mmCIF file of C-alpha atoms in Angstrom:
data_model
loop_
_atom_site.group_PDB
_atom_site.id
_atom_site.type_symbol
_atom_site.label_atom_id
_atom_site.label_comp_id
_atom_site.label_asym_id
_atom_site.label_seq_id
_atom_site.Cartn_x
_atom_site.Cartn_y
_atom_site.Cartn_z
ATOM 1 C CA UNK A 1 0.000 0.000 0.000
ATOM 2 C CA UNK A 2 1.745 3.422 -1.410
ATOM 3 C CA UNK A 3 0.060 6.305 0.353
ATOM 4 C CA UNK A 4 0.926 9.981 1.055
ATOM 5 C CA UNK A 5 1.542 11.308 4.737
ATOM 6 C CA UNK A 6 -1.443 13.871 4.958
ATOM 7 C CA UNK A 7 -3.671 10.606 3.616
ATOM 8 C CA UNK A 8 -1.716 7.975 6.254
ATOM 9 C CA UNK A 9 -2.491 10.706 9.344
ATOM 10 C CA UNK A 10 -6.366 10.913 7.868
ATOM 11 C CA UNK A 11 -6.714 7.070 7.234
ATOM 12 C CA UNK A 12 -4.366 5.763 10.227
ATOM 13 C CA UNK A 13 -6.633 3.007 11.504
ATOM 14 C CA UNK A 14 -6.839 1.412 7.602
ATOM 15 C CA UNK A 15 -2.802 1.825 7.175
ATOM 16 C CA UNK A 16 -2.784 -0.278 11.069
ATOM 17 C CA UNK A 17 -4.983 -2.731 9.437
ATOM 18 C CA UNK A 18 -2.990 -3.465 6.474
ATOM 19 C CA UNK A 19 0.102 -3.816 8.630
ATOM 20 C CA UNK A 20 -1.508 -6.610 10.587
ATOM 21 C CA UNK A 21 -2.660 -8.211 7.805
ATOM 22 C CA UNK A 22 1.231 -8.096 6.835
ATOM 23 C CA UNK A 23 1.396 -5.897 4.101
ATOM 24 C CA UNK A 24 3.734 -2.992 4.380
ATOM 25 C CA UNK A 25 2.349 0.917 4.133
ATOM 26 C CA UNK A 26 4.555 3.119 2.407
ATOM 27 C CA UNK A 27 4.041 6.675 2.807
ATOM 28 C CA UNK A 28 5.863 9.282 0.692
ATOM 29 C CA UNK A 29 7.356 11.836 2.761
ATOM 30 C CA UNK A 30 9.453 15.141 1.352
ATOM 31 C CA UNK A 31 12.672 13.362 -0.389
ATOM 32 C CA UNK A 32 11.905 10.115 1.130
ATOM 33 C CA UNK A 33 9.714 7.149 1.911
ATOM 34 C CA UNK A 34 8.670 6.031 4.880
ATOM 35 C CA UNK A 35 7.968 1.993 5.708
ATOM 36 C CA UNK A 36 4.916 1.545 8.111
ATOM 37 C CA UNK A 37 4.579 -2.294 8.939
ATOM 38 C CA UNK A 38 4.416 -4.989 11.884
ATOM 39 C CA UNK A 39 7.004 -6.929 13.512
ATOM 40 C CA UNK A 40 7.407 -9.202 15.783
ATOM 41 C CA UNK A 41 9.238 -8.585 19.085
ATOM 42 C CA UNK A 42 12.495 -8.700 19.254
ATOM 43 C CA UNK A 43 14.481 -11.043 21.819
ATOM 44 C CA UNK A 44 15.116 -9.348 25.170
ATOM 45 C CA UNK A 45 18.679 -10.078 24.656
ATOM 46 C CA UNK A 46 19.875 -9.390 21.431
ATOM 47 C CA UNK A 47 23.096 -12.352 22.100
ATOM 48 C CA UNK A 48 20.386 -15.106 23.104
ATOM 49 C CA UNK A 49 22.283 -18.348 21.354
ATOM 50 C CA UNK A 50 25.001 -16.967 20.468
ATOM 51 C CA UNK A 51 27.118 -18.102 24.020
ATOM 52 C CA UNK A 52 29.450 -20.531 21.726
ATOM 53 C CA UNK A 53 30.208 -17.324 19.820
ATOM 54 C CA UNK A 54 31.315 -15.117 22.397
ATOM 55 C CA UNK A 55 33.380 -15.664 25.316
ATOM 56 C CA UNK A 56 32.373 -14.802 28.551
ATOM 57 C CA UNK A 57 34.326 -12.248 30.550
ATOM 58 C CA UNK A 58 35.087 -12.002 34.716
ATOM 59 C CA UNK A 59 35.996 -8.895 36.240
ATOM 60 C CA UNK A 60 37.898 -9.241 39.055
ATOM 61 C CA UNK A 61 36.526 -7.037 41.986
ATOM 62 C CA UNK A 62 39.778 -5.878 44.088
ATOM 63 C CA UNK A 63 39.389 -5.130 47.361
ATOM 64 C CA UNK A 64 41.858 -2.300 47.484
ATOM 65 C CA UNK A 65 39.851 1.041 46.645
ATOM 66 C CA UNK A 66 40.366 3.426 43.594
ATOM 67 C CA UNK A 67 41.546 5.793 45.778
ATOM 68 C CA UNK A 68 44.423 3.651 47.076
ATOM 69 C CA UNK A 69 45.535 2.829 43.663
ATOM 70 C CA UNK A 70 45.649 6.440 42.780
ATOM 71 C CA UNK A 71 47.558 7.826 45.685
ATOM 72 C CA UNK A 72 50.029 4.819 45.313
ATOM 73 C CA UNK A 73 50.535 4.881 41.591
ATOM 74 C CA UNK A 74 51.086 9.183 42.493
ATOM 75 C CA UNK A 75 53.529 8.198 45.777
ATOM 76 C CA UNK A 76 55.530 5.799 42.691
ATOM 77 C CA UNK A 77 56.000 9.046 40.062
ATOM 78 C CA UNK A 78 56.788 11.108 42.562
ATOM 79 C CA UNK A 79 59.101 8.853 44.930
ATOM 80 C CA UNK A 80 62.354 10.206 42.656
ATOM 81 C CA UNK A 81 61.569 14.253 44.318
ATOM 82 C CA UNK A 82 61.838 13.023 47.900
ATOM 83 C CA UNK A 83 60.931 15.421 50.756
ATOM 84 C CA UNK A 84 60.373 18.969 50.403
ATOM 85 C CA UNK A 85 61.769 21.192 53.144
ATOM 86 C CA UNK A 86 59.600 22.678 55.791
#
């Protein structure tokens, strides 16, 4: 079904129809075309059956904080300046 946008707002319930009877409605817009049709739900995960494929991945929690990291990886760079005078 080829229809125009003005005629797919007026008509909207018979463009619905012929979706669910499966036929697609496309409506011309300004420099394009539009496809109006029905589909079937999609799976809630998009990489259902597809475990073989991909490998599954652990992260590691660490108990030391971010924090800790930061201010050791900082006390490392800056180890080489040594004390400042008072």
């Amino acid at each position: 079904m080829k229809t125009t946008l003005t005629e797919f707002q007026r008509s909207f319930r018979k463009a619905r129809e012929a979706a669910d009877r499966g036929d697609s409605v496309i409506v011309a817009g300004e420099g394009c075309d539009y496809v109006f049709e029905r589909r079937a739900p999609g799976p809630a995960n998009p990489f259902e059956g597809l475990e073989g494929v991909f490998g599954a991945v652990a992260l590691h929690q660490e108990p030391t904080p971010i924090r800790e990291k930061i201010r050791r990886r900082l006390r490392q760079k800056n180890s080489h300046r040594g004390r400042r005078a008072a």
